[in-house]
Every structure is written in C-alpha cells, then in structure tokens.
PDB file of C-alpha atoms in Angstrom:
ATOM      1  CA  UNK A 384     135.693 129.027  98.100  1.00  0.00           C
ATOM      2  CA  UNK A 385     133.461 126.842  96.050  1.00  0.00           C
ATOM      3  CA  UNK A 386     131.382 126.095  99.065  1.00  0.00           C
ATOM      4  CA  UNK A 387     130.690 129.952  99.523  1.00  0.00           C
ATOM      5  CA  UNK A 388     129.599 130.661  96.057  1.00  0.00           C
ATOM      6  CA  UNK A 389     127.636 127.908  96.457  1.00  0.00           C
ATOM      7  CA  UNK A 390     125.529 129.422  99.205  1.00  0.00           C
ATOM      8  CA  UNK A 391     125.336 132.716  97.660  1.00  0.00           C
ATOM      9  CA  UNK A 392     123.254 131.479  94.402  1.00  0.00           C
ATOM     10  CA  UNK A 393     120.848 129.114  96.678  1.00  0.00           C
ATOM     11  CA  UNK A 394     120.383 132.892  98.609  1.00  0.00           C
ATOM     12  CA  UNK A 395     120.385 134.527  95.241  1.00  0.00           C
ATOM     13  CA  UNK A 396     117.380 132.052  94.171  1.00  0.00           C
ATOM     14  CA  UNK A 397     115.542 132.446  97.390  1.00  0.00           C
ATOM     15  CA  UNK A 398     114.994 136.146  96.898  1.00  0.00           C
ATOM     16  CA  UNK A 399     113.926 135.867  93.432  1.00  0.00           C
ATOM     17  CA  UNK A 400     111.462 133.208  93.727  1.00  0.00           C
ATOM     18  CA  UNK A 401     107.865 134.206  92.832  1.00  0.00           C
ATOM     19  CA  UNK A 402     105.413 134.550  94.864  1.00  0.00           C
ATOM     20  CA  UNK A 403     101.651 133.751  94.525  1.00  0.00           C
ATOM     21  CA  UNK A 404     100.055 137.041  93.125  1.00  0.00           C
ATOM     22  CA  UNK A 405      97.199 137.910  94.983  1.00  0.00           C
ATOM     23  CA  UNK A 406      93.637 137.458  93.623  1.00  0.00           C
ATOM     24  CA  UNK A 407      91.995 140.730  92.896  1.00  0.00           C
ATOM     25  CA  UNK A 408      89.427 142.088  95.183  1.00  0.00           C
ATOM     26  CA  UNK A 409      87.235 143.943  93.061  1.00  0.00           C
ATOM     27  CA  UNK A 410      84.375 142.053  92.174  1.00  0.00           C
ATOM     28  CA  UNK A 411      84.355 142.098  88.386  1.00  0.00           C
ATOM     29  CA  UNK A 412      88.142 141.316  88.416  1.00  0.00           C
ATOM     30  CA  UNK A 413      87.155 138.041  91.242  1.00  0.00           C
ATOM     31  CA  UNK A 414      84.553 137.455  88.249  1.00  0.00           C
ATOM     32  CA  UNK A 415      87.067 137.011  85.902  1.00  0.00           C
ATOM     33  CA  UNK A 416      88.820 134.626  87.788  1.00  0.00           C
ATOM     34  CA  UNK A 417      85.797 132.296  88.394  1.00  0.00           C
ATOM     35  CA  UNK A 418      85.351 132.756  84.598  1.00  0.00           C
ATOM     36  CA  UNK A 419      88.805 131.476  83.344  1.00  0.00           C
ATOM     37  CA  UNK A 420      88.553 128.580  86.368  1.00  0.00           C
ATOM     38  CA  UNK A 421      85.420 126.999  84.898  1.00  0.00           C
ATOM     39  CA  UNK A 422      86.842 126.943  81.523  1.00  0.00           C
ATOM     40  CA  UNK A 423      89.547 125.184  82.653  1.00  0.00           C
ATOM     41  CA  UNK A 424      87.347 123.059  84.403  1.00  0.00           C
ATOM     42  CA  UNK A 425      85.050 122.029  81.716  1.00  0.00           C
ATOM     43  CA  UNK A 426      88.516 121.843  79.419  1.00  0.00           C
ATOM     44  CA  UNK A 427      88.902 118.775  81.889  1.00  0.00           C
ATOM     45  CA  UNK A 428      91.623 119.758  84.455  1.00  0.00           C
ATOM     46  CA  UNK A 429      91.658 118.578  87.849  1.00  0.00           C
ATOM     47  CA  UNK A 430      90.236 121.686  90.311  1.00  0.00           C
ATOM     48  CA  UNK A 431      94.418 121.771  91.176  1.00  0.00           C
ATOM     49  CA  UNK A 432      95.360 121.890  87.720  1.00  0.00           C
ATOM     50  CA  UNK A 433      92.654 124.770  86.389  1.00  0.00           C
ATOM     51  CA  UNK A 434      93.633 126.955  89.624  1.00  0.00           C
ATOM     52  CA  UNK A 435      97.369 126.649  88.625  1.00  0.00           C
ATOM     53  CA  UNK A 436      96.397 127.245  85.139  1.00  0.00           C
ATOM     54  CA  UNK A 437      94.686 130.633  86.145  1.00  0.00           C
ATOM     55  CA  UNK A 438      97.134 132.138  89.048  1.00  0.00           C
ATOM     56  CA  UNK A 439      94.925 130.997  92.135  1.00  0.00           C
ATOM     57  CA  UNK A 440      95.258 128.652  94.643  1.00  0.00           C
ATOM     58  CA  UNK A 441      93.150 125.589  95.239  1.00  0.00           C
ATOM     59  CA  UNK A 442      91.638 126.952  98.568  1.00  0.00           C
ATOM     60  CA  UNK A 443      90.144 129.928  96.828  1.00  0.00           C
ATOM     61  CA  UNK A 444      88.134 127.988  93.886  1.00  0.00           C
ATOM     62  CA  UNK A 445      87.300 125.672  96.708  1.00  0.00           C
ATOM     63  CA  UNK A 446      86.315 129.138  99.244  1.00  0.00           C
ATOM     64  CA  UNK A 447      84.251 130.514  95.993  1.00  0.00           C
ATOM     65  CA  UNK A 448      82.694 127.207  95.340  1.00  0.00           C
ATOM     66  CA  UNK A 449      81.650 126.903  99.680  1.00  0.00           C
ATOM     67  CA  UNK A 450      80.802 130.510  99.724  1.00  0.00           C
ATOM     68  CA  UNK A 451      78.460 131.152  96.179  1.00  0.00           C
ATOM     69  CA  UNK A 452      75.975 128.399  95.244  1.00  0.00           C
ATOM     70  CA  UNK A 453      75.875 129.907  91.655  1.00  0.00           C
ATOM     71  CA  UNK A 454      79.601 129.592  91.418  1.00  0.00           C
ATOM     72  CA  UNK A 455      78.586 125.933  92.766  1.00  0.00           C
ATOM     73  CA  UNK A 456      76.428 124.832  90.216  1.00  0.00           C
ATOM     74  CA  UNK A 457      78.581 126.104  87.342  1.00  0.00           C
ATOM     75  CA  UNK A 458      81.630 124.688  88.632  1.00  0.00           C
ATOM     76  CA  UNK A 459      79.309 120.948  88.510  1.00  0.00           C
ATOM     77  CA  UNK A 460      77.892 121.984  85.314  1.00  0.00           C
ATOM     78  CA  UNK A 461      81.715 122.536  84.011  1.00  0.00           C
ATOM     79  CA  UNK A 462      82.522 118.932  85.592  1.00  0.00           C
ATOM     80  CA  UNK A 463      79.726 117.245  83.584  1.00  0.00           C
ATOM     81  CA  UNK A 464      81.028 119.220  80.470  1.00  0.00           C
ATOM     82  CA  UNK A 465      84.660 117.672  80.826  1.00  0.00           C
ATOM     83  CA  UNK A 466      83.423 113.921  81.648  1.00  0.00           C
ATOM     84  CA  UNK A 467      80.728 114.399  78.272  1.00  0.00           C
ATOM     85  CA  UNK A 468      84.088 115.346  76.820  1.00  0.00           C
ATOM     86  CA  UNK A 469      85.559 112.510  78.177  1.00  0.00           C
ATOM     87  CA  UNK A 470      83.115 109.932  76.859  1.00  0.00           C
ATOM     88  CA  UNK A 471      82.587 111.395  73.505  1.00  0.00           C
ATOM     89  CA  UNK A 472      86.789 110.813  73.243  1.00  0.00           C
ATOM     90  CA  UNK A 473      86.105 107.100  74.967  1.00  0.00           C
ATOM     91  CA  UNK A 474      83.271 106.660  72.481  1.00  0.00           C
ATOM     92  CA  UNK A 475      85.630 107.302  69.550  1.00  0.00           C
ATOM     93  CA  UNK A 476      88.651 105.120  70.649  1.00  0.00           C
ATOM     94  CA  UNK A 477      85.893 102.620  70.577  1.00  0.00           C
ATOM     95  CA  UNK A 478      84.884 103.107  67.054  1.00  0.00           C
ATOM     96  CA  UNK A 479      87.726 103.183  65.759  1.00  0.00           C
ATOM     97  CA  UNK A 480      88.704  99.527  67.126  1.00  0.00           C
ATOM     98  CA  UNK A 481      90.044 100.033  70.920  1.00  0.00           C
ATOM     99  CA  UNK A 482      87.843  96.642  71.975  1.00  0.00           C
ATOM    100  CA  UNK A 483      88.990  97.795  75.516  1.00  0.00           C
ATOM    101  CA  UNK A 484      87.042 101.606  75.082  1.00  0.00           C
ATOM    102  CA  UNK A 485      84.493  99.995  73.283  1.00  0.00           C
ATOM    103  CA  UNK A 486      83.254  97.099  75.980  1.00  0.00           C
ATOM    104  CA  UNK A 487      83.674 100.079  78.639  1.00  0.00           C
ATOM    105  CA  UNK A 488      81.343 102.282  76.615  1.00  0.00           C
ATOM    106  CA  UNK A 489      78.780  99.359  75.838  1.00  0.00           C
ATOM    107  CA  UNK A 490      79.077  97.947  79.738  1.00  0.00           C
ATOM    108  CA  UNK A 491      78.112 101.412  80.904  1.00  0.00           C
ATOM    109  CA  UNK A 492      75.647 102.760  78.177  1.00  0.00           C
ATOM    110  CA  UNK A 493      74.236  99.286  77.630  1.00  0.00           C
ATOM    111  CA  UNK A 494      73.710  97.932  81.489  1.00  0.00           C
ATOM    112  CA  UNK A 495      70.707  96.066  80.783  1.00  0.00           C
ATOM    113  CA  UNK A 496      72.559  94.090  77.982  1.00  0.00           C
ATOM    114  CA  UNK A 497      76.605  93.948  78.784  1.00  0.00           C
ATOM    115  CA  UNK A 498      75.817  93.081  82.603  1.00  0.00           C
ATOM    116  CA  UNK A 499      75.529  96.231  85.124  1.00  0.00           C
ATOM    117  CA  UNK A 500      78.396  96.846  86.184  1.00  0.00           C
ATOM    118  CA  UNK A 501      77.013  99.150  89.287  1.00  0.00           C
ATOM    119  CA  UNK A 502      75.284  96.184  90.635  1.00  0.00           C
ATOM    120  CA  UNK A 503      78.037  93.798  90.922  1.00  0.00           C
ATOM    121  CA  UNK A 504      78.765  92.788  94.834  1.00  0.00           C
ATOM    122  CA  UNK A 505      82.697  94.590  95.996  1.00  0.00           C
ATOM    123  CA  UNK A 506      85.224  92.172  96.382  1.00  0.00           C
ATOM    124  CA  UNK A 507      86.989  92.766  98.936  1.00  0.00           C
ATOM    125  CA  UNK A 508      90.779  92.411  99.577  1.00  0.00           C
ATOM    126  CA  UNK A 509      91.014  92.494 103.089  1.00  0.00           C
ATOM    127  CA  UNK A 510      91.889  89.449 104.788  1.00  0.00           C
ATOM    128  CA  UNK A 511      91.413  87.894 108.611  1.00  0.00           C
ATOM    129  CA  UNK A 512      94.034  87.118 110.120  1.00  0.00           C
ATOM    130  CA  UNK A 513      92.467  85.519 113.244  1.00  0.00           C
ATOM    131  CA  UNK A 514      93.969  82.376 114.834  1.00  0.00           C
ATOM    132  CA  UNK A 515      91.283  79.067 114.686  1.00  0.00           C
ATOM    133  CA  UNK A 516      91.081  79.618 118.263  1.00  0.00           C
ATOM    134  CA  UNK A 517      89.962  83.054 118.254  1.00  0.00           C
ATOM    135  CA  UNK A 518      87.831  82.124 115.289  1.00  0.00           C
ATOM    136  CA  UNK A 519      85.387  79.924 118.237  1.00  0.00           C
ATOM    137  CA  UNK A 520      85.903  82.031 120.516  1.00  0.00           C
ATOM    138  CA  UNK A 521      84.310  84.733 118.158  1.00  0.00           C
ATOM    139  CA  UNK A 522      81.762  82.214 117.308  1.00  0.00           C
ATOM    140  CA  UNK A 523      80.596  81.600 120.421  1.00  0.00           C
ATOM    141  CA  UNK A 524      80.666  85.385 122.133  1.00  0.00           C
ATOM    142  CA  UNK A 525      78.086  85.925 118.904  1.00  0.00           C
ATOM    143  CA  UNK A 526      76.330  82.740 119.747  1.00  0.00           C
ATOM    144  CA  UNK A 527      76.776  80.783 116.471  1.00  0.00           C
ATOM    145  CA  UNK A 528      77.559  77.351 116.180  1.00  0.00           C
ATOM    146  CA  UNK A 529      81.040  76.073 116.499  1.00  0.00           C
ATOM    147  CA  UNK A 530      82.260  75.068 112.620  1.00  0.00           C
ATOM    148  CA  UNK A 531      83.069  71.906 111.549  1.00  0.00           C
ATOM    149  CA  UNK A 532      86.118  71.362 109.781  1.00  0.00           C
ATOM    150  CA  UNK A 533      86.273  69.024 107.329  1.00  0.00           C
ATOM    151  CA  UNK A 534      89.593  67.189 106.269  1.00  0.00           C
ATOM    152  CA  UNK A 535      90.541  64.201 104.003  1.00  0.00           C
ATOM    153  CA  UNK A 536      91.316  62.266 106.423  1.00  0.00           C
ATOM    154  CA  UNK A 537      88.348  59.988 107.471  1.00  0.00           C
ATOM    155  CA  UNK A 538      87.225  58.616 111.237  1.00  0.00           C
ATOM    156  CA  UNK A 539      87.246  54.999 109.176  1.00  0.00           C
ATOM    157  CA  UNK A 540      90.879  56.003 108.453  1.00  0.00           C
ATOM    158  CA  UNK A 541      92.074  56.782 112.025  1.00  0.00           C
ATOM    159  CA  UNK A 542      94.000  54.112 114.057  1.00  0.00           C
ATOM    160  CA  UNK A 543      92.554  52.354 116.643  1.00  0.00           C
ATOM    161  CA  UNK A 544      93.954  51.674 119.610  1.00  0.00           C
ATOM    162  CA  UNK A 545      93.131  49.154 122.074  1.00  0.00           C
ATOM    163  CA  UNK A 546      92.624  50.272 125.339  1.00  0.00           C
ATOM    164  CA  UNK A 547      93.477  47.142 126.858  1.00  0.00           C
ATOM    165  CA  UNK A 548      97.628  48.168 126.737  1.00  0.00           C
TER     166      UNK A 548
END
C-alpha cells in the first residue's frame, strides 16, 4: 500500500512542476528582459546565473547577444563593469592587510615592477611517456642526433675482461 502512495505523490509532483515561462514577444517587453539581464550581468553573475535570475534561459541571452550587436556590446560593457567591481573589492582586501589580494593587485597593476606575470613561459604538466627506444627512434625519423646518456658509472670503472679466456 505504501508503495502505491508512493507513486501517486512522485505523479502528483510531476504535474505540478513549473515550467519555463515563455519570454515575451513584444519588443518592448523582449527589451525589458535584455534590461534586467545586463544588470545582473554587471551585478557580476555568471551569463547562467543572471538568465536564471531574470526567468530566461541561457540560449536566449546567448541568441540576443549572436543576433543584436548593440545587445553585444552592452552585454561586454556589463562584463567589464562586474570585473571593475571585482578589482575595486580585490583592491580593498588588499588594503586592509590580505598580503595574498594585495601581491595579486600589485603583480597585475604593477607588471613592470612585481614581474609580468603575462609573460611568464606555461609550464606544462603533461608528461611523455615514450620508451628510450622509441625516444631514438623519434630522434632519428626527425634526423637529430642520437643522445648521450650520461651515468655515474665511469668507462675507467668498468671491468675488463681479457679476451684471452
């Protein structure tokens, strides 16, 4: 019996589940929309986050933003509003004694004195794992010489063995 009931609530809470409302068509009511995104935006949500915020889904912000180059530009203009939020938060933190916020801030503000940090050659973390005989083999289908590997242990050290036995 328990098993029935059960069923009927997840049923019960399938039909009563929201569904997205649909985006209005008329333009000044689309204009409104694009409106409340962009504050969101420049608020500092994610493009996900503002869209959920306002009713929409993703793909439509992202449709508006393909399909109007004003809509475009604002939506980059909101971006750089958020991140000069951002930094002017960062810049704070530093002031007030984060030494982490403040090198970050002085690295990226101050290149030419903290070291710029755009410059610096990627370290990579991928690693070869190629046997020493495909290692020559690779070497010489590229035509470069064969390398020498160097030990500890010495020619001088090696036995010798008389050919004479």
């Amino acid at each position: 019996m328990s098993r029935f009931i059960a069923m009927r609530k997840r049923q019960k809470l399938k039909t009563q589940r929201k569904h997205k409302k649909h985006v209005a068509r008329t333009p000044g009511e689309v204009a409104k929309y694009k409106e409340r995104f962009l504050k969101q935006l420049a608020l500092g949500c994610s493009p996900g986050a503002a869209a959920r915020v306002v009713g929409i889904a993703r793909s439509t912000a992202y449709g508006w933003k393909k399909e109007d180059q004003e809509f475009d530009a604002a939506w980059v203009d909101a971006v750089e509003t958020a991140l000069d939020l951002l930094e002017t938060k960062l810049y704070d933190s530093g002031m007030a004694g984060n030494s982490s916020d403040a090198q970050f801030i002085l690295k990226h503000r101050r290149r030419e004195v903290y070291g710029n940090v755009k410059e610096r050659p990627q370290q990579s973390n991928f690693l070869l794992n190629v046997s020493m005989e495909e290692h020559f083999k690779r070497c010489e289908r590229l035509g470069l010489p064969r390398p020498e590997i160097e030990s500890d242990y010495e020619k001088l050290d090696a036995p010798t063995y008389d050919k004479e036995e």
